[in-house]
Amino acid sequence: SSELTQDPAVSVALGQTARITCQGDSLRSYYAAWYQQRPGQAPVLVFYGKDNRPSGIPDRFSGSGSDNTASLTITGAQAEDEADYYCNSRDGNGHYVFGTGTKVTVL
Amino acid sequence: QVQLLQSGSEMKKPGASVKVSCKALGYSFTGYYIHWVRQVPGQGLEWMGIINPGGQATVVAPKLQDRVSLTKDVSTSTVYMELTNLASEDTAVYYCARGQWGDSWGQGTLVTVSS
């Protein structure tokens, strides 16, 4: 089955830029989705597809992809962006998989 | 507005089964797939499966294929996830999420498996 690998932790100074990456073979064929999860809460979709941000999500969140890697960038990180972030994609069999997750700390 | 309302917490013994419901509100039930996702406390998200409320298609993660059943009731706009032969490792929060991209999530259902 396909796997998606993320760095376990990323730290970013308040107001600076954080980049979270997700690697996996399925990303060569399918776009990723990105979810933010704060402690004790359900995940929230923050970016998906080629270039889509759900309504209500700040435009400091953006996504990109190349080869087997998808990235989520937070430009001008805020304190409320401190959370766990997960990527997600599908494979050719219609199965989906989540990345291993990245804990973002805003310093 | 779009809401997914899940059933309440469950406590089960090993070997038992659990059935979690997810009621869709505020949109066309048959127009969006529903994913099921679980999260063991302190760990990451695990994709379990997907069901098409507007058709017959269901796909379940290979490791759960023999224990998970996804069903729907169009008359009540509700999807169900049944997990059989429960073990302690199945203790987790179970979520449903709307659409291919999971643009709206239920509040989660804690299932605790303990003897």
Short mmCIF file of C-alpha atoms in Angstrom, two decimals:
data_model
loop_
_atom_site.label_atom_id
_atom_site.label_comp_id
_atom_site.label_asym_id
_atom_site.label_seq_id
_atom_site.Cartn_x
_atom_site.Cartn_y
_atom_site.Cartn_z
CA SER A 1 0.00 0.00 0.00
CA SER A 2 1.08 3.60 -0.55
CA GLU A 3 2.70 5.60 2.21
CA LEU A 4 3.06 9.33 2.82
CA THR A 5 5.98 10.56 4.89
CA GLN A 6 6.13 13.87 6.76
CA ASP A 7 8.72 15.43 9.03
CA PRO A 8 7.60 14.87 12.64
CA ALA A 9 8.06 18.49 13.74
CA VAL A 10 8.56 21.97 12.33
CA SER A 11 9.22 25.14 14.30
CA VAL A 12 8.58 28.64 13.00
CA ALA A 13 8.99 32.08 14.53
CA LEU A 14 5.87 34.20 14.79
CA GLY A 15 5.29 35.98 11.49
CA GLN A 16 7.78 33.87 9.58
CA THR A 17 7.21 31.16 6.97
CA ALA A 18 6.80 27.46 7.66
CA ARG A 19 6.91 24.76 5.01
CA ILE A 20 5.56 21.27 5.63
CA THR A 21 6.37 18.53 3.16
CA CYS A 22 4.77 15.20 2.32
CA GLN A 23 6.48 12.53 0.24
CA GLY A 24 5.04 9.47 -1.44
CA ASP A 25 4.76 7.70 -4.76
CA SER A 26 1.01 8.35 -5.06
CA LEU A 27 1.74 12.09 -5.24
CA ARG A 28 3.21 11.58 -8.69
CA SER A 29 -0.34 10.85 -9.91
CA TYR A 30 -2.75 12.41 -7.42
CA TYR A 31 -3.03 15.74 -5.65
CA ALA A 32 -2.84 16.02 -1.89
CA ALA A 33 -5.16 17.48 0.70
CA TRP A 34 -3.93 19.10 3.89
CA TYR A 35 -5.61 19.09 7.28
CA GLN A 36 -4.98 21.07 10.43
CA GLN A 37 -5.82 19.43 13.75
CA ARG A 38 -5.72 21.29 17.03
CA PRO A 39 -5.68 19.29 20.28
CA GLY A 40 -9.01 17.73 21.09
CA GLN A 41 -10.61 18.85 17.84
CA ALA A 42 -11.58 17.23 14.56
CA PRO A 43 -9.30 17.88 11.57
CA VAL A 44 -10.03 20.86 9.33
CA LEU A 45 -9.29 20.96 5.60
CA VAL A 46 -6.93 23.86 4.86
CA PHE A 47 -5.80 23.20 1.27
CA TYR A 48 -6.56 20.68 -1.46
CA GLY A 49 -6.00 19.77 -5.04
CA LYS A 50 -3.91 21.79 -7.42
CA ASP A 51 -4.69 25.18 -5.91
CA ASN A 52 -7.76 25.23 -3.67
CA ARG A 53 -8.33 26.80 -0.29
CA PRO A 54 -11.69 26.23 1.44
CA SER A 55 -13.70 29.29 2.32
CA GLY A 56 -12.76 30.68 5.69
CA ILE A 57 -9.16 29.47 5.53
CA PRO A 58 -6.68 32.38 5.65
CA ASP A 59 -4.71 33.01 2.48
CA ARG A 60 -1.46 32.56 4.40
CA PHE A 61 -2.02 28.84 3.75
CA SER A 62 -0.90 27.67 0.30
CA GLY A 63 -0.01 24.39 -1.33
CA SER A 64 2.22 23.13 -4.09
CA GLY A 65 3.56 19.89 -5.49
CA SER A 66 6.34 18.44 -7.62
CA ASP A 67 7.23 14.85 -8.50
CA ASN A 68 6.56 12.78 -5.37
CA THR A 69 6.35 15.69 -2.94
CA ALA A 70 3.50 17.93 -1.82
CA SER A 71 4.05 20.99 0.34
CA LEU A 72 1.95 23.21 2.57
CA THR A 73 3.33 26.67 3.24
CA ILE A 74 2.22 28.98 6.02
CA THR A 75 3.37 32.51 5.16
CA GLY A 76 3.37 34.77 8.20
CA ALA A 77 2.63 32.12 10.80
CA GLN A 78 0.30 33.08 13.63
CA ALA A 79 0.03 31.64 17.12
CA GLU A 80 -3.25 29.94 16.20
CA ASP A 81 -1.49 27.97 13.46
CA GLU A 82 0.21 25.83 16.08
CA ALA A 83 -1.29 22.40 15.46
CA ASP A 84 -0.72 19.02 13.87
CA TYR A 85 -0.87 18.93 10.08
CA TYR A 86 -1.62 15.88 7.95
CA CYS A 87 -1.44 15.33 4.21
CA ASN A 88 -3.73 12.86 2.46
CA SER A 89 -3.90 11.39 -1.00
CA ARG A 90 -5.36 8.46 -2.87
CA ASP A 91 -3.86 5.67 -4.92
CA GLY A 92 -4.89 3.99 -8.14
CA ASN A 93 -7.07 1.44 -6.32
CA GLY A 94 -9.31 4.05 -4.74
CA HIS A 95 -7.66 3.75 -1.36
CA TYR A 96 -6.63 6.83 0.55
CA VAL A 97 -3.76 7.27 2.99
CA PHE A 98 -2.77 9.93 5.51
CA GLY A 99 0.70 11.19 6.05
CA THR A 100 2.51 10.56 9.30
CA GLY A 101 1.76 14.06 10.56
CA THR A 102 3.80 17.17 11.39
CA LYS A 103 3.59 19.07 14.65
CA VAL A 104 4.01 22.78 13.97
CA THR A 105 5.24 24.94 16.83
CA VAL A 106 5.06 28.72 16.57
CA LEU A 107 7.80 30.33 18.65
CA GLN B 1 -24.97 24.82 7.16
CA VAL B 2 -23.20 21.55 6.44
CA GLN B 3 -23.03 19.30 9.50
CA LEU B 4 -22.11 15.70 10.15
CA LEU B 5 -23.56 14.52 13.45
CA GLN B 6 -22.08 11.34 14.85
CA SER B 7 -23.44 8.96 17.46
CA GLY B 8 -22.19 8.98 21.02
CA SER B 9 -19.29 7.27 22.75
CA GLU B 10 -19.26 3.51 23.02
CA MET B 11 -17.61 1.11 25.40
CA LYS B 12 -17.20 -2.45 24.14
CA LYS B 13 -15.57 -5.69 25.22
CA PRO B 14 -12.98 -7.47 23.09
CA GLY B 15 -14.57 -9.58 20.38
CA ALA B 16 -17.71 -7.44 20.21
CA SER B 17 -18.85 -5.20 17.34
CA VAL B 18 -19.63 -1.50 17.20
CA LYS B 19 -21.75 0.49 14.77
CA VAL B 20 -21.14 4.24 14.52
CA SER B 21 -23.56 6.51 12.69
CA CYS B 22 -22.98 9.77 10.84
CA LYS B 23 -26.03 11.87 9.95
CA ALA B 24 -25.65 14.44 7.18
CA LEU B 25 -27.39 17.81 7.48
CA GLY B 26 -27.51 20.91 5.33
CA TYR B 27 -26.61 19.45 1.93
CA SER B 28 -27.62 16.86 -0.63
CA PHE B 29 -26.77 13.53 1.04
CA THR B 30 -26.38 11.60 -2.20
CA GLY B 31 -24.09 14.16 -3.77
CA TYR B 32 -20.97 13.58 -1.68
CA TYR B 33 -18.90 10.56 -0.72
CA ILE B 34 -18.28 9.97 2.99
CA HIS B 35 -14.92 8.90 4.38
CA TRP B 36 -14.36 7.14 7.69
CA VAL B 37 -11.15 7.94 9.57
CA ARG B 38 -9.93 6.89 13.00
CA GLN B 39 -7.34 8.19 15.41
CA VAL B 40 -5.86 6.22 18.27
CA PRO B 41 -5.27 8.59 21.22
CA GLY B 42 -1.96 10.39 20.77
CA GLN B 43 -1.39 8.99 17.29
CA GLY B 44 -2.03 10.01 13.68
CA LEU B 45 -5.02 9.73 11.38
CA GLU B 46 -5.84 6.40 9.75
CA TRP B 47 -8.07 6.17 6.68
CA MET B 48 -10.62 3.37 7.02
CA GLY B 49 -12.85 3.55 3.97
CA ILE B 50 -15.22 5.50 1.77
CA ILE B 51 -18.86 5.08 0.73
CA ASN B 52 -20.89 6.65 -2.03
CA PRO B 53 -24.31 7.54 -0.60
CA GLY B 54 -25.57 8.09 -4.14
CA GLY B 55 -24.57 4.67 -5.43
CA GLN B 56 -23.28 1.26 -4.47
CA ALA B 57 -19.56 1.88 -4.27
CA THR B 58 -17.64 1.29 -1.09
CA VAL B 59 -13.90 0.92 -0.65
CA VAL B 60 -12.28 -0.23 2.59
CA ALA B 61 -8.62 -0.06 3.60
CA PRO B 62 -6.96 -3.44 2.98
CA LYS B 63 -6.00 -4.03 6.61
CA LEU B 64 -9.62 -3.55 7.72
CA GLN B 65 -11.39 -5.19 4.81
CA ASP B 66 -12.51 -8.27 6.70
CA ARG B 67 -13.81 -6.36 9.73
CA VAL B 68 -15.36 -3.11 8.42
CA SER B 69 -18.76 -2.69 6.82
CA LEU B 70 -19.94 0.67 5.44
CA THR B 71 -23.65 1.14 4.84
CA LYS B 72 -26.14 3.95 4.26
CA ASP B 73 -29.77 4.87 4.82
CA VAL B 74 -30.81 7.44 2.24
CA SER B 75 -34.18 7.97 3.94
CA THR B 76 -32.45 9.37 7.02
CA SER B 77 -29.30 10.77 5.33
CA THR B 78 -27.18 8.58 7.54
CA VAL B 79 -24.11 6.45 6.90
CA TYR B 80 -22.89 3.74 9.23
CA MET B 81 -19.54 2.17 9.97
CA GLU B 82 -19.56 -1.23 11.66
CA LEU B 83 -16.33 -2.70 13.01
CA THR B 84 -16.37 -6.32 14.16
CA ASN B 85 -14.14 -8.48 16.34
CA LEU B 86 -12.95 -5.50 18.35
CA ALA B 87 -9.57 -5.52 20.09
CA SER B 88 -7.90 -3.04 22.44
CA GLU B 89 -5.99 -1.62 19.47
CA ASP B 90 -9.32 -0.44 18.04
CA THR B 91 -9.73 2.04 20.90
CA ALA B 92 -9.84 5.31 19.00
CA VAL B 93 -11.87 8.33 17.98
CA TYR B 94 -13.78 7.56 14.80
CA TYR B 95 -14.64 10.37 12.38
CA CYS B 96 -16.74 10.70 9.25
CA ALA B 97 -15.79 13.33 6.68
CA ARG B 98 -17.63 14.66 3.62
CA GLY B 99 -16.56 14.49 0.02
CA GLN B 100 -13.43 13.46 -1.81
CA TRP B 101 -11.45 16.09 0.04
CA GLY B 102 -13.01 15.84 3.49
CA ASP B 103 -14.27 19.40 3.59
CA SER B 104 -16.45 18.87 6.65
CA TRP B 105 -15.95 16.46 9.55
CA GLY B 106 -18.12 14.99 12.22
CA GLN B 107 -17.35 15.68 15.86
CA GLY B 108 -15.87 12.24 16.39
CA THR B 109 -17.03 9.17 18.30
CA LEU B 110 -14.83 7.65 20.97
CA VAL B 111 -14.89 3.87 20.95
CA THR B 112 -13.21 2.24 23.94
CA VAL B 113 -12.46 -1.47 23.87
CA SER B 114 -11.69 -2.94 27.26
CA SER B 115 -12.39 -6.07 29.20
#
